[in-house]
Amino acid sequence: MSQSQPQDSDTCNSSDSSHGRRRREPTMTTATKEQPQQQQQQQQPPPEVAVCCGCRPQRQTSRRKQKKASRLDAFRTDHVQRAMVAPAPVPTTKDEVADNDDAASVASSLFYFDAVEEPLGEEEYPPIFTTAIVHPKPQVTLDDPKTLLRKPSIIKPTTTSTQENQEPNKSGRSVRFVTIAERPASEHAELLKSPRVPQAEKGFPGGLTVVELEECQKFLRGLKALEPGVLDQVYSFRDVEEEPYTICRWLRATKFVAQDILDRLADNQPMFERAQQHDFYPDPSSAIGAPVSVFLSQYPFLPIGTAKNGCPVNYFMAGQINPEGILSVTTAPKLEGFFWWSFMHKMKSEMKAAVKKDPDFVRMEGINILDLKGLSSSAINSDTMSVVKLSSKIADFFPETLHCMLILNAPAFFSFSWGLIKKLIDPRTAARIQVFSNEEKGRQALRGLIGTDEIPRDYGGGDNFLSPTLSP
């Protein structure tokens, strides 16, 4: 081997001799020494570092980190100094002034740095500020049990349009009725505990006892065991009455005994379905086979005014009833259609008007004024009792819809007749009836319930007279 290629005696422990050689710097020549000192410093190679088959000395790693840190510190120092010393251009226009102000506000709140060839360390990045994003409410949640159902119509957002809620679908039932029928039991219980408009009286939503709540749940479970048509009977006022008040209204009729009201619904269902086939007789004249005005002249039952609590008021001039005239105009079977119309169409329209006037009106109740002035004992016969019995039978489909009744100008013999009539009506309904034989005391009670401007002039009020209205 020639002298121009000297052999290095220091090797690593590797078995490959060619891999364990130490690199030696070439001998400095005379031409190189004559170069300027600045050029020699630039071309001076790094100190000798041992390189082998994969081993990396600790000294090499430490110097690399120090070199990287010093280079970044120098770059940042120079960047900050140039930003502070370099004069900013003077704005000349209003737009440039506005842009300059915006840039200054942004620059004062953010930290800028330029990209470097090598990535920064974990502790060298500036903090990142983020803004929280409010995610939309999930479609299925445990907070709303009805979203756990499979049916997509239940999880759709409910509409606030009254017309759309009352519009019947292909099955003939409104959207509101379908929503009520498919509502889960947990939501029913929550509505009964916390209604929209709580009532101070017992037996209403918001004031139920634990036993009454259990009977409500039993009633709802029992409805599912009956035929589906029974729901139409229960929620006959569904377009105007809120559901928790409907449930309590039915159960109040039996003092919150669920099984009794379920048996009553099952027994009355055939009669309800027969009337349902005729849409509950929307035209009363066609139902009785005579003009309504002629019939009312023999059976004076008229709606006049509104009470102080919002309930509609009806006046029944029983002293002017003519049983023979009623049967000359129509027949007993046809009277059934008139009474169905009175509840399903006339009363419902009165309730809608009350809700429109006061949105917090939630009690589907009315006030009846029964005037017995001119009533004779001969008028209370079998025909009269059959009409009263039929009317009470239809009223059985609409329990707890009587707020109260005032019987005015009661004759002496009425005490015996009232004992018979009282047995034909619900006991809770009978408890709401007050009988006055003295005319002045009766009118005083009337003014306590109804404003003077809502009372007909026949009873000392400022409204229209009832007498001309009764003319055929």
Short mmCIF file of C-alpha atoms in Angstrom, two decimals:
data_model
loop_
_atom_site.label_atom_id
_atom_site.label_comp_id
_atom_site.label_asym_id
_atom_site.label_seq_id
_atom_site.Cartn_x
_atom_site.Cartn_y
_atom_site.Cartn_z
CA MET A 1 0.00 0.00 0.00
CA SER A 2 1.43 3.44 -0.96
CA GLN A 3 2.09 6.28 1.49
CA SER A 4 -0.63 8.47 -0.12
CA GLN A 5 -3.29 6.24 1.46
CA PRO A 6 -2.38 5.77 5.11
CA GLN A 7 -4.22 3.14 7.13
CA ASP A 8 -6.16 4.31 10.18
CA SER A 9 -5.40 2.25 13.24
CA ASP A 10 -8.48 3.35 15.29
CA THR A 11 -11.60 1.32 14.50
CA CYS A 12 -14.87 0.57 16.30
CA ASN A 13 -15.93 -2.82 17.58
CA SER A 14 -17.81 -3.64 14.39
CA SER A 15 -16.75 -6.78 12.49
CA ASP A 16 -16.83 -4.81 9.22
CA SER A 17 -13.43 -3.06 8.97
CA SER A 18 -14.61 -0.78 6.17
CA HIS A 19 -17.46 0.42 8.36
CA GLY A 20 -15.31 1.28 11.35
CA ARG A 21 -12.82 3.66 9.76
CA ARG A 22 -12.27 7.17 11.14
CA ARG A 23 -12.45 10.03 8.71
CA ARG A 24 -9.27 12.12 8.71
CA GLU A 25 -9.17 15.69 7.56
CA PRO A 26 -6.94 16.37 4.51
CA THR A 27 -3.62 18.09 5.16
CA MET A 28 -3.82 21.87 4.81
CA THR A 29 -1.85 23.06 1.75
CA THR A 30 0.05 26.32 1.31
CA ALA A 31 -2.60 27.74 -1.04
CA THR A 32 -5.25 27.17 1.50
CA LYS A 33 -3.28 28.94 4.26
CA GLU A 34 -2.90 32.05 2.06
CA GLN A 35 -6.70 32.54 1.77
CA PRO A 36 -8.27 35.23 3.87
CA GLN A 37 -9.05 34.38 7.46
CA GLN A 38 -12.81 34.87 6.90
CA GLN A 39 -12.87 32.27 4.08
CA GLN A 40 -10.95 29.76 6.24
CA GLN A 41 -13.49 30.08 9.00
CA GLN A 42 -16.33 29.44 6.56
CA GLN A 43 -14.68 26.34 5.08
CA GLN A 44 -13.51 24.92 8.41
CA PRO A 45 -15.23 21.53 8.80
CA PRO A 46 -16.84 20.40 12.05
CA PRO A 47 -14.74 18.44 14.55
CA GLU A 48 -14.24 14.74 14.10
CA VAL A 49 -17.21 12.66 15.13
CA ALA A 50 -17.15 8.90 15.23
CA VAL A 51 -19.71 7.32 12.90
CA CYS A 52 -20.42 3.62 12.97
CA CYS A 53 -23.19 1.18 12.18
CA GLY A 54 -26.08 2.90 13.91
CA CYS A 55 -24.53 4.19 17.13
CA ARG A 56 -25.06 7.95 17.76
CA PRO A 57 -22.80 9.52 20.37
CA GLN A 58 -24.54 11.60 23.06
CA ARG A 59 -22.29 14.58 22.31
CA GLN A 60 -23.56 14.79 18.71
CA THR A 61 -27.25 14.86 19.76
CA SER A 62 -26.64 17.54 22.37
CA ARG A 63 -24.84 19.84 19.93
CA ARG A 64 -27.64 19.50 17.37
CA LYS A 65 -30.26 20.65 19.89
CA GLN A 66 -28.10 23.54 20.98
CA LYS A 67 -27.52 24.59 17.38
CA LYS A 68 -31.26 24.42 16.63
CA ALA A 69 -32.18 26.44 19.73
CA SER A 70 -29.58 29.12 19.09
CA ARG A 71 -30.66 29.47 15.47
CA LEU A 72 -34.33 29.90 16.47
CA ASP A 73 -33.43 32.44 19.17
CA ALA A 74 -31.40 34.44 16.72
CA PHE A 75 -34.17 34.37 14.13
CA ARG A 76 -36.82 35.51 16.60
CA THR A 77 -34.63 38.29 17.98
CA ASP A 78 -33.92 39.59 14.50
CA HIS A 79 -37.60 39.32 13.51
CA VAL A 80 -38.78 41.29 16.52
CA GLN A 81 -36.10 43.96 16.09
CA ARG A 82 -36.95 44.45 12.42
CA ALA A 83 -40.66 44.73 13.27
CA MET A 84 -39.93 47.38 15.92
CA VAL A 85 -37.37 49.40 13.95
CA ALA A 86 -38.83 49.27 10.45
CA PRO A 87 -41.09 52.30 9.93
CA ALA A 88 -44.63 51.59 8.85
CA PRO A 89 -45.92 53.29 5.70
CA VAL A 90 -47.95 56.40 6.37
CA PRO A 91 -51.59 55.93 5.27
CA THR A 92 -52.93 58.50 2.87
CA THR A 93 -56.61 57.56 2.37
CA LYS A 94 -59.43 56.74 4.76
CA ASP A 95 -59.47 53.10 3.65
CA GLU A 96 -55.76 52.76 4.32
CA VAL A 97 -56.21 54.32 7.76
CA ALA A 98 -58.99 51.86 8.58
CA ASP A 99 -56.96 48.93 7.29
CA ASN A 100 -53.97 50.07 9.30
CA ASP A 101 -56.06 50.28 12.50
CA ASP A 102 -57.48 46.79 11.91
CA ALA A 103 -54.01 45.37 11.25
CA ALA A 104 -52.65 47.00 14.39
CA SER A 105 -55.46 45.56 16.56
CA VAL A 106 -54.92 42.09 15.13
CA ALA A 107 -51.13 42.30 15.47
CA SER A 108 -51.46 43.32 19.11
CA SER A 109 -53.59 40.28 19.94
CA LEU A 110 -51.80 37.58 17.92
CA PHE A 111 -48.28 36.15 17.88
CA TYR A 112 -46.79 35.63 14.43
CA PHE A 113 -43.80 33.47 13.54
CA ASP A 114 -42.30 32.41 10.23
CA ALA A 115 -41.89 28.83 9.13
CA VAL A 116 -38.45 27.23 9.54
CA GLU A 117 -36.87 24.30 7.86
CA GLU A 118 -37.08 22.08 10.89
CA PRO A 119 -40.28 21.59 12.98
CA LEU A 120 -40.60 23.27 16.37
CA GLY A 121 -40.58 21.41 19.65
CA GLU A 122 -43.65 20.73 21.74
CA GLU A 123 -42.93 23.67 24.03
CA GLU A 124 -42.04 26.12 21.24
CA TYR A 125 -45.45 26.54 19.61
CA PRO A 126 -47.60 29.51 20.71
CA PRO A 127 -50.97 28.79 22.42
CA ILE A 128 -53.96 28.17 20.14
CA PHE A 129 -57.31 29.77 21.00
CA THR A 130 -60.49 28.02 19.88
CA THR A 131 -64.18 28.91 19.95
CA ALA A 132 -66.73 26.47 21.34
CA ILE A 133 -69.34 25.35 18.81
CA VAL A 134 -72.87 24.65 20.07
CA HIS A 135 -73.88 21.35 18.55
CA PRO A 136 -77.54 20.85 17.60
CA LYS A 137 -79.74 18.80 19.91
CA PRO A 138 -79.63 15.12 18.93
CA GLN A 139 -82.72 13.74 17.32
CA VAL A 140 -82.93 10.86 19.79
CA THR A 141 -82.47 11.67 23.48
CA LEU A 142 -83.49 10.22 26.82
CA ASP A 143 -84.80 13.62 27.90
CA ASP A 144 -87.60 13.29 25.35
CA PRO A 145 -88.95 9.70 25.51
CA LYS A 146 -91.07 10.04 22.38
CA THR A 147 -87.92 10.43 20.28
CA LEU A 148 -87.05 6.83 21.16
CA LEU A 149 -90.02 5.58 19.16
CA ARG A 150 -89.56 4.19 15.69
CA LYS A 151 -92.31 6.18 14.04
CA PRO A 152 -90.86 9.18 12.20
CA SER A 153 -94.03 11.23 12.58
CA ILE A 154 -93.45 11.40 16.32
CA ILE A 155 -89.94 12.82 16.15
CA LYS A 156 -90.81 15.53 13.68
CA PRO A 157 -90.95 19.01 15.20
CA THR A 158 -94.43 19.93 16.31
CA THR A 159 -96.14 22.72 14.42
CA THR A 160 -97.74 25.74 16.05
CA SER A 161 -100.34 26.21 13.36
CA THR A 162 -103.82 25.58 14.75
CA GLN A 163 -105.22 24.92 11.30
CA GLU A 164 -102.59 22.29 10.53
CA ASN A 165 -103.12 20.59 13.93
CA GLN A 166 -106.84 20.34 13.30
CA GLU A 167 -106.63 19.33 9.66
CA PRO A 168 -107.61 15.64 9.33
CA ASN A 169 -105.27 13.21 7.63
CA LYS A 170 -106.14 10.28 5.38
CA SER A 171 -107.55 8.33 8.33
CA GLY A 172 -109.95 11.19 9.17
CA ARG A 173 -108.08 12.14 12.36
CA SER A 174 -106.25 15.39 12.94
CA VAL A 175 -102.52 15.64 13.59
CA ARG A 176 -103.27 16.73 17.13
CA PHE A 177 -105.39 13.63 17.76
CA VAL A 178 -102.67 11.31 16.41
CA THR A 179 -100.09 13.03 18.63
CA ILE A 180 -102.30 12.58 21.70
CA ALA A 181 -103.04 8.94 20.92
CA GLU A 182 -99.36 8.04 20.48
CA ARG A 183 -97.99 10.06 23.39
CA PRO A 184 -95.93 7.94 25.86
CA ALA A 185 -97.12 7.41 29.43
CA SER A 186 -94.17 9.31 30.91
CA GLU A 187 -95.15 12.46 29.03
CA HIS A 188 -98.78 12.05 30.10
CA ALA A 189 -97.66 11.95 33.74
CA GLU A 190 -95.53 15.08 33.33
CA LEU A 191 -98.42 17.02 31.78
CA LEU A 192 -100.72 16.00 34.63
CA LYS A 193 -98.19 17.13 37.24
CA SER A 194 -97.20 20.40 35.55
CA PRO A 195 -100.01 21.69 33.30
CA ARG A 196 -99.79 24.90 31.35
CA VAL A 197 -102.52 26.60 33.43
CA PRO A 198 -102.84 25.08 36.93
CA GLN A 199 -106.23 25.24 38.67
CA ALA A 200 -106.81 25.88 42.36
CA GLU A 201 -109.61 23.31 42.71
CA LYS A 202 -109.00 19.67 43.51
CA GLY A 203 -109.20 17.10 40.77
CA PHE A 204 -107.53 19.30 38.14
CA PRO A 205 -104.05 18.98 36.60
CA GLY A 206 -101.38 20.33 38.88
CA GLY A 207 -103.28 19.54 42.09
CA LEU A 208 -103.70 15.78 41.89
CA THR A 209 -102.82 13.46 44.73
CA VAL A 210 -100.59 10.41 44.33
CA VAL A 211 -103.65 8.12 44.25
CA GLU A 212 -105.33 10.29 41.60
CA LEU A 213 -102.19 10.24 39.45
CA GLU A 214 -102.11 6.45 39.68
CA GLU A 215 -105.76 6.29 38.58
CA CYS A 216 -104.95 8.54 35.63
CA GLN A 217 -102.18 6.15 34.57
CA LYS A 218 -104.54 3.20 35.00
CA PHE A 219 -107.14 5.00 32.89
CA LEU A 220 -104.63 5.60 30.08
CA ARG A 221 -103.50 1.97 30.13
CA GLY A 222 -107.13 0.83 30.09
CA LEU A 223 -107.88 2.95 27.01
CA LYS A 224 -105.27 0.99 25.06
CA ALA A 225 -107.05 -2.24 25.93
CA LEU A 226 -110.37 -0.94 24.52
CA GLU A 227 -111.18 -0.60 20.85
CA PRO A 228 -109.52 2.37 19.10
CA GLY A 229 -112.83 4.16 18.51
CA VAL A 230 -113.17 4.86 22.23
CA LEU A 231 -110.42 7.49 21.92
CA ASP A 232 -112.74 9.56 19.72
CA GLN A 233 -115.27 9.52 22.51
CA VAL A 234 -112.75 10.53 25.18
CA TYR A 235 -111.10 13.29 23.14
CA SER A 236 -114.23 14.68 21.53
CA PHE A 237 -113.08 18.23 22.40
CA ARG A 238 -109.49 17.61 21.30
CA ASP A 239 -109.48 20.58 18.90
CA VAL A 240 -110.00 23.02 21.77
CA GLU A 241 -109.32 21.20 25.06
CA GLU A 242 -105.82 20.38 26.27
CA GLU A 243 -105.19 16.73 27.01
CA PRO A 244 -104.47 16.72 30.79
CA TYR A 245 -107.74 18.55 31.43
CA THR A 246 -109.60 15.99 29.32
CA ILE A 247 -108.23 13.08 31.35
CA CYS A 248 -109.09 14.72 34.67
CA ARG A 249 -112.53 15.73 33.44
CA TRP A 250 -113.47 12.14 32.70
CA LEU A 251 -112.08 10.81 35.97
CA ARG A 252 -113.74 13.49 38.09
CA ALA A 253 -117.09 12.10 36.95
CA THR A 254 -116.39 8.89 38.92
CA LYS A 255 -114.27 10.43 41.72
CA PHE A 256 -111.10 9.10 40.07
CA VAL A 257 -112.11 5.47 39.81
CA ALA A 258 -110.56 4.47 36.50
CA GLN A 259 -112.35 1.16 36.07
CA ASP A 260 -115.80 2.74 36.44
CA ILE A 261 -115.18 5.28 33.70
CA LEU A 262 -113.68 2.62 31.43
CA ASP A 263 -116.81 0.49 31.80
CA ARG A 264 -118.95 3.54 31.08
CA LEU A 265 -117.01 4.27 27.90
CA ALA A 266 -117.36 0.69 26.68
CA ASP A 267 -121.13 0.71 27.28
CA ASN A 268 -121.66 4.06 25.52
CA GLN A 269 -119.45 3.33 22.50
CA PRO A 270 -122.18 1.80 20.24
CA MET A 271 -124.40 4.88 20.65
CA PHE A 272 -121.43 7.17 20.03
CA GLU A 273 -120.52 5.36 16.82
CA ARG A 274 -124.09 5.65 15.49
CA ALA A 275 -123.95 9.42 15.92
CA GLN A 276 -120.43 9.51 14.52
CA GLN A 277 -121.66 8.01 11.26
CA HIS A 278 -123.81 11.16 10.81
CA ASP A 279 -120.93 13.48 11.84
CA PHE A 280 -122.96 14.34 14.95
CA TYR A 281 -125.62 16.10 12.85
CA PRO A 282 -123.94 19.38 11.85
CA ASP A 283 -127.28 20.73 10.49
CA PRO A 284 -129.81 20.75 13.35
CA SER A 285 -132.72 21.64 11.08
CA SER A 286 -132.14 18.51 9.03
CA ALA A 287 -131.72 16.48 12.21
CA ILE A 288 -135.09 17.41 13.70
CA GLY A 289 -136.90 17.73 10.36
CA ALA A 290 -137.99 21.33 10.99
CA PRO A 291 -136.47 24.83 11.18
CA VAL A 292 -134.48 25.38 14.35
CA SER A 293 -136.31 28.64 15.05
CA VAL A 294 -139.64 26.77 15.13
CA PHE A 295 -138.25 24.11 17.42
CA LEU A 296 -136.73 26.70 19.82
CA SER A 297 -140.11 28.40 20.14
CA GLN A 298 -141.32 25.16 21.73
CA TYR A 299 -138.02 24.27 23.41
CA PRO A 300 -136.41 27.62 24.36
CA PHE A 301 -132.69 26.95 24.91
CA LEU A 302 -130.53 29.93 23.90
CA PRO A 303 -126.86 30.90 24.35
CA ILE A 304 -126.49 34.50 25.56
CA GLY A 305 -123.32 36.16 26.86
CA THR A 306 -120.24 35.05 28.78
CA ALA A 307 -119.67 34.70 32.52
CA LYS A 308 -117.00 36.52 34.50
CA ASN A 309 -114.78 33.42 34.48
CA GLY A 310 -115.06 33.06 30.70
CA CYS A 311 -117.65 30.27 30.61
CA PRO A 312 -120.40 30.60 27.99
CA VAL A 313 -123.90 31.05 29.39
CA ASN A 314 -127.09 29.33 28.15
CA TYR A 315 -130.65 30.21 29.16
CA PHE A 316 -133.34 27.53 29.23
CA MET A 317 -136.86 28.93 29.63
CA ALA A 318 -138.36 25.72 30.99
CA GLY A 319 -141.56 27.51 32.00
CA GLN A 320 -142.30 28.06 28.30
CA ILE A 321 -141.60 24.52 27.16
CA ASN A 322 -144.45 22.90 25.22
CA PRO A 323 -144.18 19.10 25.06
CA GLU A 324 -147.09 18.76 22.63
CA GLY A 325 -145.60 21.41 20.38
CA ILE A 326 -142.21 19.66 20.40
CA LEU A 327 -143.72 16.34 19.34
CA SER A 328 -145.76 18.08 16.66
CA VAL A 329 -142.56 19.51 15.17
CA THR A 330 -140.33 16.46 15.53
CA THR A 331 -140.12 13.03 17.11
CA ALA A 332 -138.18 11.69 20.09
CA PRO A 333 -135.62 9.76 17.99
CA LYS A 334 -134.91 12.92 15.95
CA LEU A 335 -134.33 14.90 19.11
CA GLU A 336 -131.25 12.80 19.66
CA GLY A 337 -129.61 14.48 16.66
CA PHE A 338 -130.40 17.93 18.05
CA PHE A 339 -128.75 17.16 21.38
CA TRP A 340 -125.68 15.72 19.64
CA TRP A 341 -125.42 18.93 17.64
CA SER A 342 -125.78 20.98 20.84
CA PHE A 343 -122.67 19.40 22.36
CA MET A 344 -120.42 18.47 19.44
CA HIS A 345 -120.95 21.57 17.31
CA LYS A 346 -122.67 24.35 19.26
CA MET A 347 -120.85 23.90 22.55
CA LYS A 348 -117.50 23.32 20.84
CA SER A 349 -117.86 26.58 18.89
CA GLU A 350 -118.67 28.40 22.14
CA MET A 351 -115.53 26.96 23.77
CA LYS A 352 -113.39 28.00 20.81
CA ALA A 353 -114.72 31.54 21.13
CA ALA A 354 -113.89 31.53 24.86
CA VAL A 355 -110.33 30.30 24.19
CA LYS A 356 -109.86 32.90 21.49
CA LYS A 357 -110.93 35.59 23.94
CA ASP A 358 -108.75 34.21 26.76
CA PRO A 359 -105.96 31.74 25.82
CA ASP A 360 -105.75 30.60 29.46
CA PHE A 361 -109.35 29.35 29.39
CA VAL A 362 -108.80 25.60 29.80
CA ARG A 363 -111.96 24.40 31.54
CA MET A 364 -114.51 23.18 29.03
CA GLU A 365 -117.46 24.20 31.18
CA GLY A 366 -120.59 26.24 30.73
CA ILE A 367 -123.18 27.92 32.94
CA ASN A 368 -126.87 27.13 32.49
CA ILE A 369 -129.68 29.36 33.71
CA LEU A 370 -132.95 27.43 34.12
CA ASP A 371 -135.98 29.69 34.45
CA LEU A 372 -139.11 27.95 35.72
CA LYS A 373 -141.35 31.00 35.62
CA GLY A 374 -144.77 29.99 34.31
CA LEU A 375 -144.12 26.27 34.75
CA SER A 376 -147.24 24.27 35.60
CA SER A 377 -147.48 20.82 37.08
CA SER A 378 -149.23 19.56 33.96
CA ALA A 379 -146.11 20.37 31.90
CA ILE A 380 -144.11 17.75 33.82
CA ASN A 381 -145.47 14.61 32.21
CA SER A 382 -144.05 11.52 30.61
CA ASP A 383 -143.22 13.32 27.36
CA THR A 384 -141.29 16.01 29.23
CA MET A 385 -139.42 13.46 31.28
CA SER A 386 -138.49 11.49 28.15
CA VAL A 387 -136.95 14.62 26.63
CA VAL A 388 -135.04 15.35 29.85
CA LYS A 389 -133.87 11.73 30.02
CA LEU A 390 -132.62 11.80 26.43
CA SER A 391 -130.80 15.08 27.01
CA SER A 392 -129.11 13.72 30.13
CA LYS A 393 -128.10 10.58 28.22
CA ILE A 394 -126.27 12.61 25.56
CA ALA A 395 -124.72 14.77 28.29
CA ASP A 396 -123.28 11.55 29.71
CA PHE A 397 -120.76 11.59 26.82
CA PHE A 398 -119.50 15.01 27.98
CA PRO A 399 -118.94 14.71 31.74
CA GLU A 400 -117.98 17.61 33.95
CA THR A 401 -118.90 20.24 31.36
CA LEU A 402 -121.35 22.03 33.67
CA HIS A 403 -119.73 24.70 35.79
CA CYS A 404 -122.95 25.45 37.63
CA MET A 405 -126.70 25.86 37.13
CA LEU A 406 -129.05 28.42 38.60
CA ILE A 407 -132.74 27.50 38.77
CA LEU A 408 -134.72 30.71 39.00
CA ASN A 409 -138.37 31.32 39.91
CA ALA A 410 -138.90 27.76 41.17
CA PRO A 411 -142.58 27.08 42.07
CA ALA A 412 -143.60 25.37 45.28
CA PHE A 413 -144.39 22.02 43.68
CA PHE A 414 -140.93 21.90 42.09
CA SER A 415 -139.38 20.41 45.22
CA PHE A 416 -141.15 17.12 44.49
CA SER A 417 -140.31 17.23 40.76
CA TRP A 418 -136.71 18.16 41.49
CA GLY A 419 -136.38 15.04 43.59
CA LEU A 420 -137.26 12.97 40.51
CA ILE A 421 -135.06 14.89 38.09
CA LYS A 422 -132.12 14.84 40.49
CA LYS A 423 -132.02 11.05 40.30
CA LEU A 424 -131.57 11.16 36.51
CA ILE A 425 -128.42 13.26 36.52
CA ASP A 426 -124.92 12.69 37.86
CA PRO A 427 -124.59 13.31 41.64
CA ARG A 428 -121.61 15.63 41.16
CA THR A 429 -123.64 17.60 38.62
CA ALA A 430 -126.58 17.81 40.98
CA ALA A 431 -124.31 19.32 43.65
CA ARG A 432 -123.61 22.29 41.38
CA ILE A 433 -127.27 23.23 40.98
CA GLN A 434 -128.79 26.03 43.08
CA VAL A 435 -132.53 26.53 43.29
CA PHE A 436 -134.06 29.98 43.95
CA SER A 437 -137.77 30.55 44.45
CA ASN A 438 -137.29 34.25 45.22
CA GLU A 439 -136.79 36.24 42.02
CA GLU A 440 -134.59 38.95 43.54
CA LYS A 441 -132.27 36.46 45.23
CA GLY A 442 -131.98 34.58 41.97
CA ARG A 443 -131.02 37.72 40.06
CA GLN A 444 -128.50 38.61 42.74
CA ALA A 445 -126.84 35.22 42.30
CA LEU A 446 -126.95 35.77 38.55
CA ARG A 447 -125.11 39.08 38.84
CA GLY A 448 -122.48 37.38 40.99
CA LEU A 449 -121.60 35.06 38.11
CA ILE A 450 -122.20 37.25 35.07
CA GLY A 451 -121.49 40.89 34.33
CA THR A 452 -124.48 43.20 33.97
CA ASP A 453 -123.69 43.97 30.34
CA GLU A 454 -123.77 40.22 29.58
CA ILE A 455 -127.14 39.57 31.25
CA PRO A 456 -130.32 39.83 29.12
CA ARG A 457 -132.72 42.62 29.95
CA ASP A 458 -135.32 40.04 30.92
CA TYR A 459 -133.25 39.50 34.08
CA GLY A 460 -132.23 43.10 34.78
CA GLY A 461 -129.15 43.26 32.59
CA GLY A 462 -128.08 45.43 29.67
CA ASP A 463 -128.07 42.84 26.89
CA ASN A 464 -130.87 42.16 24.40
CA PHE A 465 -134.22 40.69 25.34
CA LEU A 466 -134.76 36.96 25.07
CA SER A 467 -138.47 37.16 24.31
CA PRO A 468 -138.23 38.32 20.65
CA THR A 469 -135.60 35.67 20.04
CA LEU A 470 -138.07 32.95 20.95
CA SER A 471 -140.52 33.99 18.22
CA PRO A 472 -140.63 31.47 15.35
#
